[in-house]
GROMACS .gro file of C-alpha atoms in nm:
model
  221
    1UNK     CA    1  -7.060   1.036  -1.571
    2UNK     CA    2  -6.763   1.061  -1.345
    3UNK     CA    3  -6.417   0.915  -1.470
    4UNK     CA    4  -6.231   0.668  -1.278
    5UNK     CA    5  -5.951   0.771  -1.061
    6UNK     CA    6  -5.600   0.811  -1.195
    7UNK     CA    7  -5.353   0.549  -1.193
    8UNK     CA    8  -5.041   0.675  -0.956
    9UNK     CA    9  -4.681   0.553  -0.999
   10UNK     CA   10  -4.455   0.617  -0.691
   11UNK     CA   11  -4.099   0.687  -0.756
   12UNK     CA   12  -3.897   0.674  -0.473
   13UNK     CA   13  -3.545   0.885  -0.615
   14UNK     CA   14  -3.225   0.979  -0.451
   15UNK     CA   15  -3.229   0.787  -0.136
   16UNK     CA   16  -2.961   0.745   0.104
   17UNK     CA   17  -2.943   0.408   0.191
   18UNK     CA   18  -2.800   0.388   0.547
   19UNK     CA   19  -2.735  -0.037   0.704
   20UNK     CA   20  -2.673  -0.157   1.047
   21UNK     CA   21  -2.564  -0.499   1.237
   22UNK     CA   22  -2.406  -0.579   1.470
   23UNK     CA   23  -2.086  -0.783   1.504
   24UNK     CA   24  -2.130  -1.127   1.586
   25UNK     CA   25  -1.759  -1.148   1.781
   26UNK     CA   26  -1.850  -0.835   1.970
   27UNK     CA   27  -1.806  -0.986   2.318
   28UNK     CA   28  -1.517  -1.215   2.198
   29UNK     CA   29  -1.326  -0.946   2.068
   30UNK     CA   30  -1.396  -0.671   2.245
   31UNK     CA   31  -1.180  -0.645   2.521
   32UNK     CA   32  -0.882  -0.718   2.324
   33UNK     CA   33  -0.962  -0.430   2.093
   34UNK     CA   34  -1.014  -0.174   2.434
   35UNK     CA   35  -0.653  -0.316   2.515
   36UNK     CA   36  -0.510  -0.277   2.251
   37UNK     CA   37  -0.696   0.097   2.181
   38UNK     CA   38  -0.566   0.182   2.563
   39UNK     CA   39  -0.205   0.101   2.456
   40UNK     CA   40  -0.197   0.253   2.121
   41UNK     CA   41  -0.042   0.562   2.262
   42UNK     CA   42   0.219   0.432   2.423
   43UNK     CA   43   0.291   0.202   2.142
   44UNK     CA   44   0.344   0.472   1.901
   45UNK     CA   45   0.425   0.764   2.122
   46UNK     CA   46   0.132   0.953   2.014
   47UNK     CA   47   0.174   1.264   2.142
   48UNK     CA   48  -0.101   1.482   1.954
   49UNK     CA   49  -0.510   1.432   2.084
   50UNK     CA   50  -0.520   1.403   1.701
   51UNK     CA   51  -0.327   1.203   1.560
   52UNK     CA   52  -0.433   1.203   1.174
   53UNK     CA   53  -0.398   1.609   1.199
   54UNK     CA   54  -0.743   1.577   0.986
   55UNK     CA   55  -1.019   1.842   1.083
   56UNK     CA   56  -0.836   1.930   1.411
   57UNK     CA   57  -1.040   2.216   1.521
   58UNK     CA   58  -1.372   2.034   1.441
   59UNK     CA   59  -1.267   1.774   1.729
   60UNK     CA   60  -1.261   1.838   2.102
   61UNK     CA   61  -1.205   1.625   2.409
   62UNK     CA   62  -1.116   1.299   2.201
   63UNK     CA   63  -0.807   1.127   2.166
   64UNK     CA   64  -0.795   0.994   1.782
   65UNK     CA   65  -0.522   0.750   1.592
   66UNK     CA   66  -0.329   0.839   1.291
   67UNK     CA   67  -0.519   0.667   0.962
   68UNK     CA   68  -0.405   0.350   0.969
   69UNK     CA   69  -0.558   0.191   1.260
   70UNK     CA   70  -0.676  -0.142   1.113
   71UNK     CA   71  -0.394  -0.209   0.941
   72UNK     CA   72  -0.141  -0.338   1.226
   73UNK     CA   73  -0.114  -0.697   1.223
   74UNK     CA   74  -0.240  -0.762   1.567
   75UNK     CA   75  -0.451  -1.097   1.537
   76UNK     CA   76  -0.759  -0.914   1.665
   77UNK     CA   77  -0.732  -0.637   1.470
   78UNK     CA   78  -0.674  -0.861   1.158
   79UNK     CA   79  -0.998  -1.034   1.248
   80UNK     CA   80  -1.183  -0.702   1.283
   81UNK     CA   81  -1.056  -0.590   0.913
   82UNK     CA   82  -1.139  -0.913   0.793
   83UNK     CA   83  -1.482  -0.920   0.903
   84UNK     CA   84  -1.568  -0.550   0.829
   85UNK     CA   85  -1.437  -0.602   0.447
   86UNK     CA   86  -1.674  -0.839   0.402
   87UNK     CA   87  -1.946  -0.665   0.529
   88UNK     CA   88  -1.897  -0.378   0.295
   89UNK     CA   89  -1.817  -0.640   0.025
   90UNK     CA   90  -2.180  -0.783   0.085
   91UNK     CA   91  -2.335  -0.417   0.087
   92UNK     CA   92  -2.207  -0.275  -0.196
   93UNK     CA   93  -2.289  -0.544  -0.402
   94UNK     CA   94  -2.635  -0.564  -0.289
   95UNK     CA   95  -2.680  -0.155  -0.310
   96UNK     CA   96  -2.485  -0.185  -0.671
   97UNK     CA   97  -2.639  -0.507  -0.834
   98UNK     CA   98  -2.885  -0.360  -1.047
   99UNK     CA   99  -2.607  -0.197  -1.208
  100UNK     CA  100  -2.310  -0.406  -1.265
  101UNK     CA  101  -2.270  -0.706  -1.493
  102UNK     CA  102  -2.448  -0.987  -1.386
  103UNK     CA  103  -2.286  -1.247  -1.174
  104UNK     CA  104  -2.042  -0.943  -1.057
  105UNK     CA  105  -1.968  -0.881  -0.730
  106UNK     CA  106  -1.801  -0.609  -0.502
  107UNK     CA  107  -1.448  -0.675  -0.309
  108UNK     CA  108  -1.419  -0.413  -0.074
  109UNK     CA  109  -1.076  -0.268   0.070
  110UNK     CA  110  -1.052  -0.088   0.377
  111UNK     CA  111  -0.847   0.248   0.271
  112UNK     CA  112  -0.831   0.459   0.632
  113UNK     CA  113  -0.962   0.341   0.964
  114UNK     CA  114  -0.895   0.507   1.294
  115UNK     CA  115  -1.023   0.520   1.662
  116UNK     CA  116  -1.194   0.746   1.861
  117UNK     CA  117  -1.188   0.771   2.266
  118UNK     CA  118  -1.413   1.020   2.335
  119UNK     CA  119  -1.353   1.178   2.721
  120UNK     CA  120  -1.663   1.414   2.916
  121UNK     CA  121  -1.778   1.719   2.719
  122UNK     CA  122  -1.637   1.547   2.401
  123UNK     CA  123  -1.789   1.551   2.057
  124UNK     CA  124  -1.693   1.548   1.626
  125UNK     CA  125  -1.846   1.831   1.462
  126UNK     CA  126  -2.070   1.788   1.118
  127UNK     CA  127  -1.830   1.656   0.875
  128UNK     CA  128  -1.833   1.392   0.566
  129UNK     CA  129  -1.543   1.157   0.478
  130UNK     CA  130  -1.432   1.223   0.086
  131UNK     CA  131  -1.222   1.026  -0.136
  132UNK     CA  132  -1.379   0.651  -0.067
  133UNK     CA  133  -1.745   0.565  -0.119
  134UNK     CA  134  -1.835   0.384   0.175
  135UNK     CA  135  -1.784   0.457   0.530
  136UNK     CA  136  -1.901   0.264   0.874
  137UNK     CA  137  -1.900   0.349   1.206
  138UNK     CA  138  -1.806   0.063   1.497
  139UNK     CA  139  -1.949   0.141   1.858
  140UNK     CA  140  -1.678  -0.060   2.063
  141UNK     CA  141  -1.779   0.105   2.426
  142UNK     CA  142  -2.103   0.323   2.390
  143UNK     CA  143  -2.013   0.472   2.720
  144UNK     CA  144  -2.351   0.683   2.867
  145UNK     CA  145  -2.482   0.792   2.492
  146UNK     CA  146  -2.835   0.776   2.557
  147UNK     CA  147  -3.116   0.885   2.261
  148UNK     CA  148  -3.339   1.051   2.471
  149UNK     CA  149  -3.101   1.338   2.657
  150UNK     CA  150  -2.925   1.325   2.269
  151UNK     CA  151  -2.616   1.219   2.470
  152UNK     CA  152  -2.348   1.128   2.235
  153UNK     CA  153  -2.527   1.014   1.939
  154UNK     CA  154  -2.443   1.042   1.603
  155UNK     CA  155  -2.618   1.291   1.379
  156UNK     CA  156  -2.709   1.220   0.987
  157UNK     CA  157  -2.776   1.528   0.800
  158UNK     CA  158  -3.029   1.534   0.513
  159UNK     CA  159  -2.851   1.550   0.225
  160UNK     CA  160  -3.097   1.721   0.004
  161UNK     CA  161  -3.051   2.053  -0.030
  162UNK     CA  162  -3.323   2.294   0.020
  163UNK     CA  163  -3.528   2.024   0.168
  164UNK     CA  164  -3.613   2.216   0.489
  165UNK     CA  165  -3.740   2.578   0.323
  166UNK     CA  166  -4.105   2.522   0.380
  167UNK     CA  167  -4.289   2.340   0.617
  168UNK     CA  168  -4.624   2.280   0.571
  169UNK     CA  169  -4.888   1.919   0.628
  170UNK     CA  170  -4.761   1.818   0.288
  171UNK     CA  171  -4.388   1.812   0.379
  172UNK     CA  172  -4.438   1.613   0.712
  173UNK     CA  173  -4.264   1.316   0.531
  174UNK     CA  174  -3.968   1.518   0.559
  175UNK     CA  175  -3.947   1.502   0.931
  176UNK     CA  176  -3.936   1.862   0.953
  177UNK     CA  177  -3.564   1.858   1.085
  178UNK     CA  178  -3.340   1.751   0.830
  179UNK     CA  179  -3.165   1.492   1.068
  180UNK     CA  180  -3.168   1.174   1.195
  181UNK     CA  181  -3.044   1.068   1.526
  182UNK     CA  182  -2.866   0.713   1.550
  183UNK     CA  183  -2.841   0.633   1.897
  184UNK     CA  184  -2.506   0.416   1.950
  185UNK     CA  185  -2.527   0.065   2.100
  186UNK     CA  186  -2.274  -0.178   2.154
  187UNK     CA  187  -2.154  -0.379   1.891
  188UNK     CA  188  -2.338  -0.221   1.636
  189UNK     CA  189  -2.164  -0.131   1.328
  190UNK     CA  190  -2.387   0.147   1.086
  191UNK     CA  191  -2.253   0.149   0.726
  192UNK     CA  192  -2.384   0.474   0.507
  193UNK     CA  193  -2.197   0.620   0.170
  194UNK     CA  194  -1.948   0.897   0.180
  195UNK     CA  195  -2.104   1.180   0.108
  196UNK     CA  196  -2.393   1.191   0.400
  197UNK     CA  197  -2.277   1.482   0.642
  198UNK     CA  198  -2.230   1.375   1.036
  199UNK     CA  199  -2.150   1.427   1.360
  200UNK     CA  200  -2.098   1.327   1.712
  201UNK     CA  201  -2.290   1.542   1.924
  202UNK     CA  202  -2.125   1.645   2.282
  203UNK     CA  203  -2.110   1.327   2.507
  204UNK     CA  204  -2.092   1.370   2.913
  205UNK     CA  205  -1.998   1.066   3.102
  206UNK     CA  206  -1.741   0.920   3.326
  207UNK     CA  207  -1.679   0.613   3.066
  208UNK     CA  208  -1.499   0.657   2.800
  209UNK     CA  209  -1.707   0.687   2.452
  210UNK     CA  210  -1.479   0.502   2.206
  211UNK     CA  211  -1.527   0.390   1.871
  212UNK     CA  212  -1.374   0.243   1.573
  213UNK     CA  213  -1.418   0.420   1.191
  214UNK     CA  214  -1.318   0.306   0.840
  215UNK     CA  215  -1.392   0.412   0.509
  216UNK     CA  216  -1.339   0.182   0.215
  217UNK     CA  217  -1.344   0.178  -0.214
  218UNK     CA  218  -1.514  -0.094  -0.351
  219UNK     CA  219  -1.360  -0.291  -0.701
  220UNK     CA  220  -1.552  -0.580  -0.889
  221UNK     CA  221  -1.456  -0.948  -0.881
   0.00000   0.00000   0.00000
């Protein structure tokens, strides 16, 4: 007599939950935001490729903005804050909701934001933003990033360690690579937590590659 099959629970632990949209003012705002990006340097007589003196060496062939970027009170870029804060207001509170009080709900604040304009041969190495919990990336101009050629994309490292020490049929759910490639598009905004390790990967192009980053702490209401 045989016995019947086991029952199997799957557990699905220590994810990394990664979320993208795309902004629904894109084309309204979006040349205002290039504008205003173009002029920033004159504006503050930048006169340092990196401005926020952050990670210097890990950065070539991009011009960045000090820390502060979404905090001048240009009406676009108000609108841009505005609408980002909620986003990661809506986010966290759906990632967190099994674990606050019920009825709570998460007020995000915007704590550094900057630009990048990424020129030919550009690119950010591997890097991951501490001291906030959620971060997002916007992709104002995607330039001539393309997935296939792995033309300035953005990179997402597997965060668990050891993950990648054998390789075998049974591991295939790993992907066998320990990354993900994100392929930027216009408009899109990709929101992931903190502590998930990144990078630009070297972009060739006569357009400019330029994009708009922000990381944010999250209180409850």
């Amino acid at each position: 007599m045989y016995s019947e099959s086991p029952e199997i629970e799957s557990i699905n632990t220590w994810t990394s939950p990664l979320f993208v949209t795309t902004n629904p003012d894109h084309e309204f705002l979006k040349e205002d935001l290039l504008n205003y990006i173009y002029n920033y340097q004159t504006l503050h007589n930048q006169t340092k490729a990196v401005a926020s003196e952050v990670a210097v060496s890990a950065k070539h062939q991009l011009f960045e903005s000090k820390l502060c970027f979404l905090e001048s009170n240009e009406p676009v870029i108000i609108e841009l804050r505005r609408m980002l804060e909620e986003l990661l207001s809506a986010i966290s509170t759906q990632v967190n909701m099994p674990y606050w009080p019920e009825g709570a709900e998460g007020d995000a604040t915007i704590i550094e934001s900057w630009f990048h304009v990424t020129k030919d041969g550009g690119y950010h190495d591997i890097h991951s933003h501490p001291n906030c919990s959620w971060c997002g990336i916007y992709y104002l101009d995607v330039g001539e990033c393309e997935l296939g050629t792995r033309n300035g994309i953005n990179r997402f490292y597997d965060p668990r360690n050891n993950a990648d020490h054998f390789g075998d049929a049974g591991t295939a759910y790993l992907s066998e690579q320990g990354f993900w490639d994100f392929q930027p598009v216009e408009g899109q905004i990709v929101i992931f937590p903190s502590y998930l390790k990144h990078s630009a990967l070297p972009y060739f192009g006569q357009k400019d590659r330029v994009v708009i980053a922000f990381n944010s702490i999250v209180d409850l209401i």
